[in-house]
Every structure is written in structure tokens, then in C-alpha cells.
Amino acid sequence: MNRIFLIIVLSAVCYAGWKQFTVQPAADLPSPMEVLSSAMVDSAGGAVELAIGLVGVMTLFLGLMKIAEAGGMLTILARLIRPLMARLFPEVPADHPAMGAMILNLSANAMGLGNAATPFGIRAMQELETLNRQPGTATNAMVLFLAINTSSVTLLPTGVIALRATAGSTDPAIILPTTLFATICSTSVAILAAKLYQRISPLRDTHQADEKKTDSANPGEISTLKAAQGAYPIWVSIMALGALATLIPVAVLFGKGLSPWILPGLMAGFLVFGALRRVPIYEVFVDGAREGFQVALRIIPYLVAILVAVGMLRASGALDLLVGALSPITRPFGLPAEALPMALMRPLSGSGAYAILAAIINDPLIGPDSYTGILVSTLQGSTETTFYVMAVYFGAVQVKRLRHAMAAALTADAAGVIFAVLACWLFLG
């Protein structure tokens, strides 16, 4: 991210400087460097205004998600997908703590609870390391788990919906069917890629690994992991997956009619779920909303950095030059050149991609409800920050030999972009 930030700023300054000496502006127009200076100040102020505007919507969604979490929705999801996980990870014993941690991580990601997903992901890697007979080398299970994470199994992209609402979208939740389609397809590709690439980069058998004892989990983590060990009957899991798959054609056929009901329905549904599970919904909502307020304020520095850099690139004219060069190539495939920075940034930096998404959908010439606005929103919800996930998860267990992890993760990222374009084309024409 350091290099990307530097390259964007230097490109803007160099291009504006070149225009300063080679292009003579009209007498009543500011010079290229004056335009660049104004863009820096305006973009910084706009970033703060955007973050403040995001506070209310972010607190609402995180408050609702806190109710779902307190009511045990993560545990319910974990028990639903456990039979599938046992088949995907045959080298991990069904009753091993790694299985419970992986299930809770994927369940948290599915609900858009990134803050809860990361601790479970780190814990899963630590437990998988206890089955690793070659410390420092990624096992097949580690690579597959990471590839699934980078494909971002997201059923409810709450953060993106909140940002779209702040940008003035008339239908913030329109990205639910496109995100669902893209994330299901990209996750399938991630699994196939990891299984295929592991044959090219073989590892000695780890099934008979000696189980090491770890005492790093606190009592809260242990009880949560144990809660995920149970599983519903296989037919329940199959029915749940079938119901999930039917959401895609339902969204295609009735998307416009159902879309206005999604946000009110989510709020009512989560509150009723919490009440039925005997959750003190008001107090828990307030706790989650407080966390949402802190998250919205915490992203201000990231928004300022990226929005200033992107604003400089746009004001200098370098972005228009890039768009004009790439548009004839990418537009026939459904990927407008305006969306390319988002597609390239997403695997590198989550905060950077989030800021670019904000800049695109707040652009009056694009807007949140245009094809490009919905496409970049889908990209944000259906892909993950690959290099961050790899650094955090593998760094937690000091894995240095990644084997086919990078190839599988980047394949999942590419699939996410392709299927996001396909989803927007199918659902929006």
C-alpha cells in the first residue's frame, strides 16, 4: 500500500507538472498545479464529511449485527455448514478445534462481521498448525481455508450497503443478489483452484500428525469453539444450501419488487430473532451501534489518504488519460475503465478499496445506482483483501513457505471480478 500511495501521488504531481510547462491555460482558468492544490484540500474535507455521514448508517447496521451475534446466529450457521466442511477438509479431524474455528470464521464472514471473523481465522490457523508436520510450510488445509477467505463468502455486505445509502442510493440493497451470485461462484472457483494446485505443489501426508496441545485460547474462545462442534443432520444442511441457491433466481425474477422490503425486513427480522432468543435487544443494539460509531471514525485517516490521492490523480488529468486508454479494451467485457482502480486495489488494501469505492459512487457523473456504481459495490462485497489476509493469518503461525496459496488466492480474486461483472450483466442488463 505504501508503494501504491506513493505511485498515485507522484503520477498526479508529475503529470500536472508536465501540463504546467507545456499547456497554456486560458486567462481566466487556474493553472494545472493550482487545480491540483485545490483538489488536495477539497478531497481531504470531502473524506471527513463522508466518514461523518457514514456514522449513522454504520451504527445502525452494526447494532443489528450485534443482536444477531448475541442471539447465536453464528452458531446456527456454523452447525449448518459443518457437514460440508468435514468433506472439504478431510485431513482435519471432525472434532478438532481447528474445525470449529474455521466454521465460525466463515460464518462471521458470511454475515459481514469482519471484526469477529479475523480472531476466529487466526485461531483456526493456530489450530491447523498443530496438525502440521512441517512447521513453516502451509498445509493443504491452510491454503484451502485461506483461499475460501479471500473469495469472501458474503451473504450480507452490510458495510457496502451502508456506504451506498450514505451516497444517496435510492436502492442501497440492490447489490444483494449480485454479491450473492459473485461470492458463491468465486468461492467455488477458490475451492477448485486450491484442490487443483495442491497436486502441482504436493506436500507429504499430514493425516497422522501428532496433535500438539495449545493453551493460548481464553475461556470465552474455548466455549465459543465448543458451541460450533455440534452439527445439524446432513439433510438440514442440504436444504439450507438449496434455499440459498434459490435466492438467485428469485432475485432475478422479483428483485425490483422485493428490493424496497430488504432493509426494513432485515431490521425487523433481526429484532424478532433477538427477542425470540431472549436477547436484550435494545442494550445489545446500543453496544453494537457504539462499535459502529468507533469504526466510522477509525476509517477517516484511510479515507483521507486514498481520496486525496485519487482526487489528485483525477484533478491532474492522469486518471482521464488512463480511462481513455483502457476503456476501449475493457468496456466490451462489461468492465468500465472507471472501475479498474477498484478491481486492482481490492486484493491489495481493504481500506484503499473502500475509499476508492466511496470516491466512485459519490462522483456525480457516476453515482451509486449506475451500472459502474453497482459493479464496484459488488466487487467490494464479493472479494477480499488477499495480501492482508495472507499476512495476518500466515504470520500468526510463522508460515513462510506459502506453496500454492498465492496462486489459489489470486485465482479467487480474478474469479470474483469476472463473476461480479457477469452478475451485474445478468441482473441489470
Coordinates of C-alpha atoms in Angstrom, one line a residue:
M1 CA 0.0 0.0 0.0
N2 CA 2.9 2.4 0.7
R3 CA 4.1 2.0 -2.9
I4 CA 0.7 2.3 -4.4
F5 CA 0.0 5.5 -2.4
L6 CA 3.4 7.0 -3.5
I7 CA 2.9 6.0 -7.2
I8 CA -0.6 7.6 -7.3
V9 CA 0.6 10.9 -5.8
L10 CA 3.8 11.1 -7.8
S11 CA 1.9 10.3 -11.0
A12 CA -0.5 13.1 -10.3
V13 CA 2.2 15.6 -9.5
C14 CA 4.4 14.7 -12.4
Y15 CA 1.5 14.8 -15.0
A16 CA 0.2 18.1 -13.6
G17 CA 3.8 19.5 -13.6
W18 CA 4.2 18.4 -17.2
K19 CA 1.0 20.2 -18.2
Q20 CA 2.1 23.3 -16.2
F21 CA 5.0 23.7 -18.6
T22 CA 3.5 22.5 -21.8
V23 CA -0.1 23.6 -21.8
Q24 CA -1.1 27.2 -21.6
P25 CA -4.4 27.6 -19.8
A26 CA -7.0 30.3 -20.7
A27 CA -6.5 33.6 -18.9
D28 CA -9.5 33.1 -16.6
L29 CA -8.7 29.5 -15.7
P30 CA -6.3 28.3 -12.9
S31 CA -3.1 26.6 -13.8
P32 CA -2.8 22.7 -13.5
M33 CA -0.8 23.0 -10.3
E34 CA -3.3 25.3 -8.8
V35 CA -6.1 22.9 -9.7
L36 CA -4.1 20.1 -8.1
S37 CA -3.6 22.1 -4.9
S38 CA -7.3 22.8 -4.6
A39 CA -8.1 19.2 -5.2
M40 CA -5.9 18.1 -2.3
V41 CA -7.7 20.4 0.2
D42 CA -11.2 19.6 -1.2
S43 CA -10.6 15.9 -1.2
A44 CA -9.4 15.9 2.4
G45 CA -12.5 17.8 3.5
G46 CA -14.8 15.6 1.5
A47 CA -13.3 12.4 3.1
V48 CA -14.1 13.7 6.6
E49 CA -17.6 14.7 5.5
L50 CA -18.1 11.3 4.0
A51 CA -17.0 9.5 7.2
I52 CA -19.2 11.6 9.4
G53 CA -22.2 10.9 7.1
L54 CA -21.4 7.2 7.4
V55 CA -21.5 7.2 11.2
G56 CA -25.3 7.0 11.4
V57 CA -25.8 4.2 8.9
M58 CA -22.8 2.2 10.2
T59 CA -24.0 2.4 13.8
L60 CA -27.5 1.1 12.6
F61 CA -26.1 -1.9 10.8
L62 CA -23.5 -3.0 13.4
G63 CA -26.1 -2.6 16.1
L64 CA -28.4 -5.1 14.2
M65 CA -25.5 -7.4 13.6
K66 CA -24.6 -7.4 17.2
I67 CA -28.1 -8.6 18.0
A68 CA -27.7 -11.4 15.5
E69 CA -24.3 -12.4 17.0
A70 CA -25.6 -12.3 20.6
G71 CA -28.6 -14.4 19.6
G72 CA -26.4 -17.2 18.4
M73 CA -26.8 -16.8 14.6
L74 CA -23.1 -17.6 14.1
T75 CA -23.5 -20.9 15.9
I76 CA -26.6 -21.8 13.8
L77 CA -24.7 -21.0 10.6
A78 CA -21.7 -23.0 11.9
R79 CA -23.8 -26.1 12.5
L80 CA -25.4 -25.8 9.1
I81 CA -22.1 -25.8 7.2
R82 CA -20.2 -28.3 9.4
P83 CA -21.1 -31.4 7.3
L84 CA -19.8 -29.6 4.1
M85 CA -16.6 -28.5 6.0
A86 CA -15.8 -32.1 7.0
R87 CA -15.8 -33.1 3.4
L88 CA -13.7 -30.1 2.2
F89 CA -11.1 -30.7 4.9
P90 CA -10.7 -34.5 5.2
E91 CA -7.2 -34.1 6.8
V92 CA -8.7 -32.2 9.7
P93 CA -10.4 -34.4 12.4
A94 CA -14.1 -33.6 12.7
D95 CA -13.8 -33.0 16.4
H96 CA -10.6 -30.9 16.2
P97 CA -10.7 -27.3 17.5
A98 CA -9.5 -26.1 14.1
M99 CA -12.8 -27.2 12.5
G100 CA -14.9 -25.2 14.9
A101 CA -12.7 -22.1 14.5
M102 CA -12.8 -22.3 10.7
I103 CA -16.6 -22.7 10.7
L104 CA -17.1 -19.7 13.0
N105 CA -14.7 -17.7 10.8
L106 CA -16.6 -18.4 7.6
S107 CA -20.0 -17.8 9.4
A108 CA -18.8 -14.4 10.6
N109 CA -17.6 -13.5 7.1
A110 CA -20.9 -14.6 5.7
M111 CA -22.7 -12.2 8.0
G112 CA -20.3 -9.3 7.2
L113 CA -18.8 -9.4 10.7
G114 CA -15.2 -8.8 9.7
N115 CA -14.2 -7.8 13.2
A116 CA -15.4 -11.2 14.6
A117 CA -14.1 -13.2 11.6
T118 CA -10.4 -12.2 12.0
P119 CA -9.9 -13.6 15.5
F120 CA -11.5 -16.9 14.5
G121 CA -9.4 -17.0 11.4
I122 CA -6.2 -16.6 13.4
R123 CA -7.3 -19.1 15.9
A124 CA -8.1 -21.6 13.0
M125 CA -4.6 -21.2 11.6
Q126 CA -3.1 -21.8 15.0
E127 CA -5.1 -25.0 15.5
L128 CA -4.3 -26.1 11.9
E129 CA -0.6 -25.6 12.8
T130 CA -0.9 -28.3 15.5
L131 CA -1.6 -30.7 12.6
N132 CA 1.3 -29.5 10.6
R133 CA 4.3 -31.9 10.4
Q134 CA 6.3 -29.3 8.5
P135 CA 6.3 -26.1 10.6
G136 CA 6.9 -23.0 8.4
T137 CA 5.2 -24.6 5.4
A138 CA 1.5 -24.1 4.6
T139 CA -0.5 -27.3 4.6
N140 CA -3.3 -28.1 2.1
A141 CA -5.9 -27.3 4.7
M142 CA -4.3 -23.9 5.5
V143 CA -4.2 -23.0 1.8
L144 CA -7.8 -24.0 1.2
F145 CA -9.0 -22.2 4.2
L146 CA -7.2 -19.0 3.1
A147 CA -8.5 -19.3 -0.5
I148 CA -12.1 -19.5 0.8
N149 CA -11.4 -16.5 2.9
T150 CA -10.0 -14.4 0.0
S151 CA -13.1 -15.3 -2.1
S152 CA -15.1 -13.6 0.7
V153 CA -18.1 -15.7 1.4
T154 CA -20.5 -12.8 1.9
L155 CA -24.3 -13.1 2.3
L156 CA -24.9 -9.7 3.8
P157 CA -22.5 -6.9 2.7
T158 CA -23.7 -4.5 5.4
G159 CA -20.7 -2.1 5.1
V160 CA -21.2 -1.6 1.4
I161 CA -25.0 -1.2 1.8
A162 CA -24.3 1.5 4.4
L163 CA -21.9 3.3 2.2
R164 CA -24.4 3.2 -0.7
A165 CA -27.1 4.6 1.5
T166 CA -24.8 7.5 2.5
A167 CA -24.0 8.2 -1.1
G168 CA -27.7 8.8 -1.8
S169 CA -28.7 5.5 -3.4
T170 CA -32.4 5.0 -4.0
D171 CA -31.9 1.3 -3.5
P172 CA -28.9 0.5 -1.4
A173 CA -29.6 -3.2 -1.1
I174 CA -29.8 -3.8 -4.8
I175 CA -26.3 -5.4 -4.6
L176 CA -27.5 -8.3 -2.5
P177 CA -28.3 -10.6 -5.5
T178 CA -25.2 -9.6 -7.4
T179 CA -23.0 -10.1 -4.4
L180 CA -24.6 -13.4 -3.6
F181 CA -24.1 -14.7 -7.1
A182 CA -20.5 -13.4 -7.4
T183 CA -19.4 -14.7 -4.0
I184 CA -20.9 -18.2 -4.5
C185 CA -19.2 -18.5 -7.8
S186 CA -15.8 -17.1 -6.7
T187 CA -15.8 -19.4 -3.6
S188 CA -16.4 -22.4 -5.8
V189 CA -13.5 -21.4 -8.0
A190 CA -11.3 -20.9 -4.9
I191 CA -12.0 -24.4 -3.7
L192 CA -11.4 -25.9 -7.1
A193 CA -8.2 -23.9 -7.6
A194 CA -6.8 -24.9 -4.2
K195 CA -7.6 -28.6 -4.8
L196 CA -6.1 -28.5 -8.3
Y197 CA -2.9 -26.5 -7.4
Q198 CA -2.1 -28.8 -4.4
R199 CA -1.5 -31.6 -6.9
I200 CA 1.1 -29.4 -8.6
S201 CA 2.7 -28.4 -5.3
P202 CA 2.5 -31.7 -3.3
L203 CA 3.1 -32.0 0.5
R204 CA 3.9 -35.0 2.5
D205 CA 0.9 -36.7 4.2
T206 CA -0.3 -34.8 7.3
H207 CA -3.1 -37.1 8.3
Q208 CA -1.1 -38.8 11.0
A209 CA 0.3 -35.6 12.5
D210 CA 0.9 -35.6 16.2
E211 CA -1.6 -33.3 17.9
K212 CA 0.1 -30.6 19.9
K213 CA -1.6 -29.1 22.8
T214 CA -2.2 -25.3 22.8
D215 CA -3.3 -23.3 25.7
S216 CA -3.5 -19.9 24.1
A217 CA -7.3 -19.7 23.9
N218 CA -9.1 -17.9 26.6
P219 CA -12.2 -19.4 28.3
G220 CA -14.6 -17.4 26.1
E221 CA -12.9 -18.6 22.9
I222 CA -13.0 -22.2 24.1
S223 CA -16.7 -22.1 24.9
T224 CA -17.5 -20.5 21.6
L225 CA -15.4 -23.1 19.7
K226 CA -17.2 -25.9 21.5
A227 CA -20.5 -24.4 20.5
A228 CA -19.6 -24.9 16.9
Q229 CA -18.7 -28.6 17.3
G230 CA -22.2 -29.9 17.0
A231 CA -23.9 -30.2 13.6
Y232 CA -27.4 -30.4 12.2
P233 CA -28.3 -33.6 10.2
I234 CA -26.9 -33.6 6.7
W235 CA -30.4 -33.2 5.2
V236 CA -30.8 -29.9 7.1
S237 CA -27.6 -28.6 5.6
I238 CA -28.6 -29.7 2.1
M239 CA -31.9 -27.9 2.4
A240 CA -30.2 -24.8 3.7
L241 CA -27.8 -24.7 0.7
G242 CA -30.7 -25.4 -1.7
A243 CA -32.7 -22.5 -0.2
L244 CA -29.6 -20.2 -0.6
A245 CA -29.2 -21.2 -4.2
T246 CA -32.9 -20.4 -4.9
L247 CA -32.3 -16.8 -3.8
I248 CA -30.5 -16.1 -7.0
P249 CA -33.4 -16.9 -9.5
V250 CA -35.8 -15.3 -7.0
A251 CA -33.7 -12.1 -7.0
V252 CA -33.7 -12.1 -10.8
L253 CA -37.4 -12.6 -11.2
F254 CA -38.7 -10.5 -8.3
G255 CA -35.7 -8.3 -7.4
K256 CA -37.3 -4.9 -8.2
G257 CA -40.4 -5.8 -6.2
L258 CA -38.6 -7.2 -3.2
S259 CA -35.8 -4.7 -3.1
P260 CA -37.7 -2.0 -1.1
W261 CA -38.5 -4.6 1.5
I262 CA -35.0 -5.8 2.2
L263 CA -33.7 -3.2 4.6
P264 CA -36.9 -2.9 6.7
G265 CA -37.2 -6.7 6.6
L266 CA -33.7 -7.2 7.8
M267 CA -34.2 -4.8 10.7
A268 CA -37.5 -6.4 11.8
G269 CA -36.1 -9.9 11.3
F270 CA -33.0 -9.3 13.4
L271 CA -35.0 -7.7 16.2
V272 CA -37.6 -10.5 16.2
F273 CA -34.8 -13.1 16.1
G274 CA -33.0 -11.5 19.1
A275 CA -36.3 -11.2 21.0
L276 CA -37.1 -14.9 20.4
R277 CA -33.6 -15.8 21.6
R278 CA -34.1 -13.7 24.8
V279 CA -31.5 -11.2 23.9
P280 CA -31.9 -7.7 25.5
I281 CA -32.2 -6.2 22.0
Y282 CA -32.1 -2.5 23.0
E283 CA -29.0 -2.8 25.1
V284 CA -27.2 -5.1 22.7
F285 CA -28.1 -2.8 19.8
V286 CA -26.7 0.2 21.6
D287 CA -23.4 -1.7 22.2
G288 CA -23.1 -2.7 18.6
A289 CA -24.0 0.9 17.5
R290 CA -21.3 2.2 19.7
E291 CA -18.8 0.0 18.0
G292 CA -20.1 1.2 14.6
F293 CA -19.5 4.8 15.6
Q294 CA -15.9 3.9 16.5
V295 CA -15.4 2.1 13.2
A296 CA -16.7 5.0 11.2
L297 CA -14.3 7.4 12.9
R298 CA -11.4 4.9 12.7
I299 CA -11.6 4.9 8.8
I300 CA -11.2 8.7 8.5
P301 CA -7.4 8.6 8.1
Y302 CA -7.6 5.9 5.4
L303 CA -10.3 7.8 3.6
V304 CA -8.3 11.0 3.7
A305 CA -5.2 9.3 2.3
I306 CA -6.8 7.5 -0.6
L307 CA -9.4 10.1 -1.5
V308 CA -6.7 12.8 -1.6
A309 CA -4.5 10.6 -3.8
V310 CA -7.4 9.7 -6.1
G311 CA -8.6 13.3 -6.2
M312 CA -5.1 14.5 -7.2
L313 CA -4.9 11.8 -9.9
R314 CA -8.3 13.0 -11.2
A315 CA -7.5 16.7 -11.0
S316 CA -4.2 16.3 -12.7
G317 CA -5.9 14.7 -15.7
A318 CA -3.8 11.5 -15.4
L319 CA -6.9 9.4 -14.5
D320 CA -8.8 10.7 -17.5
L321 CA -5.8 9.7 -19.6
L322 CA -5.8 6.2 -18.2
V323 CA -9.5 5.8 -18.5
G324 CA -9.4 6.9 -22.2
A325 CA -6.6 4.4 -22.9
L326 CA -8.2 1.4 -21.2
S327 CA -11.9 2.0 -21.9
P328 CA -11.9 0.6 -25.5
I329 CA -10.3 -2.7 -24.2
T330 CA -12.3 -3.3 -21.0
R331 CA -15.8 -1.8 -21.8
P332 CA -16.8 -4.6 -24.3
F333 CA -16.3 -7.1 -21.5
G334 CA -18.6 -5.2 -19.1
L335 CA -15.8 -3.7 -17.0
P336 CA -15.7 0.1 -17.4
A337 CA -12.3 1.6 -17.1
E338 CA -13.6 3.8 -14.2
A339 CA -14.0 0.5 -12.2
L340 CA -10.5 -0.7 -12.9
P341 CA -8.8 1.1 -10.0
M342 CA -11.3 -0.7 -7.7
A343 CA -10.7 -4.1 -9.2
L344 CA -6.9 -3.7 -8.9
M345 CA -6.9 -2.2 -5.4
R346 CA -9.2 -4.7 -3.7
P347 CA -6.7 -7.5 -3.3
L348 CA -4.1 -5.1 -2.0
S349 CA -5.8 -2.9 0.5
G350 CA -9.3 -3.2 2.0
S351 CA -9.2 0.4 3.3
G352 CA -7.9 1.7 0.0
A353 CA -10.6 -0.2 -2.0
Y354 CA -13.2 1.1 0.4
A355 CA -12.1 4.7 -0.2
I356 CA -12.0 4.2 -4.0
L357 CA -15.5 2.8 -3.8
A358 CA -16.6 5.8 -1.9
A359 CA -15.0 8.1 -4.4
I360 CA -16.6 6.4 -7.4
I361 CA -20.2 6.2 -6.1
N362 CA -20.0 9.7 -4.8
D363 CA -18.9 11.0 -8.2
P364 CA -21.9 12.9 -9.6
L365 CA -21.0 11.6 -13.1
I366 CA -21.3 8.0 -11.9
G367 CA -23.4 7.7 -8.8
P368 CA -24.2 4.7 -6.7
D369 CA -27.1 3.4 -8.8
S370 CA -25.4 3.4 -12.2
Y371 CA -24.0 0.2 -13.7
T372 CA -20.5 1.2 -12.7
G373 CA -21.6 2.1 -9.2
I374 CA -23.4 -1.2 -8.6
L375 CA -20.4 -3.1 -10.2
V376 CA -17.8 -1.6 -7.8
S377 CA -20.2 -2.1 -4.9
T378 CA -20.5 -5.8 -5.9
L379 CA -16.7 -6.0 -6.2
Q380 CA -16.2 -4.7 -2.7
G381 CA -18.8 -7.2 -1.3
S382 CA -17.6 -10.3 -3.2
T383 CA -13.8 -10.1 -3.0
E384 CA -11.3 -9.8 -0.1
T385 CA -8.0 -8.1 0.7
T386 CA -5.8 -11.1 -0.3
F387 CA -2.4 -9.8 0.8
Y388 CA -3.7 -8.6 4.2
V389 CA -5.4 -11.9 4.9
M390 CA -2.3 -13.9 3.9
A391 CA 0.0 -11.6 6.0
V392 CA -2.2 -11.8 9.1
Y393 CA -3.2 -15.5 9.0
F394 CA 0.2 -17.0 7.9
G395 CA 2.1 -14.5 10.1
A396 CA 0.2 -15.7 13.2
V397 CA 1.8 -19.2 12.7
Q398 CA 5.0 -18.0 11.1
V399 CA 4.4 -19.8 7.8
K400 CA 7.0 -18.7 5.3
R401 CA 6.6 -21.3 2.5
L402 CA 3.3 -20.5 1.0
R403 CA 3.3 -23.2 -1.7
H404 CA 0.2 -22.6 -3.9
A405 CA -1.6 -20.2 -1.5
M406 CA -0.8 -17.1 -3.6
A407 CA -1.9 -18.7 -6.9
A408 CA -5.2 -20.0 -5.4
A409 CA -6.0 -16.7 -3.7
L410 CA -5.3 -14.6 -6.8
T411 CA -7.4 -17.1 -8.9
A412 CA -10.2 -16.5 -6.5
D413 CA -9.8 -12.7 -6.8
A414 CA -9.9 -12.9 -10.6
A415 CA -13.0 -15.1 -10.4
G416 CA -14.6 -12.5 -8.1
V417 CA -14.1 -9.8 -10.7
I418 CA -15.3 -11.9 -13.6
F419 CA -18.4 -13.1 -11.8
A420 CA -19.2 -9.6 -10.4
V421 CA -19.3 -8.3 -14.0
L422 CA -21.4 -11.3 -15.1
A423 CA -23.8 -10.8 -12.1
C424 CA -24.3 -7.2 -12.9
W425 CA -24.9 -8.0 -16.6
L426 CA -27.4 -10.7 -15.8
F427 CA -29.3 -8.8 -13.1
L428 CA -29.1 -5.3 -14.6
G429 CA -28.8 -5.9 -18.3

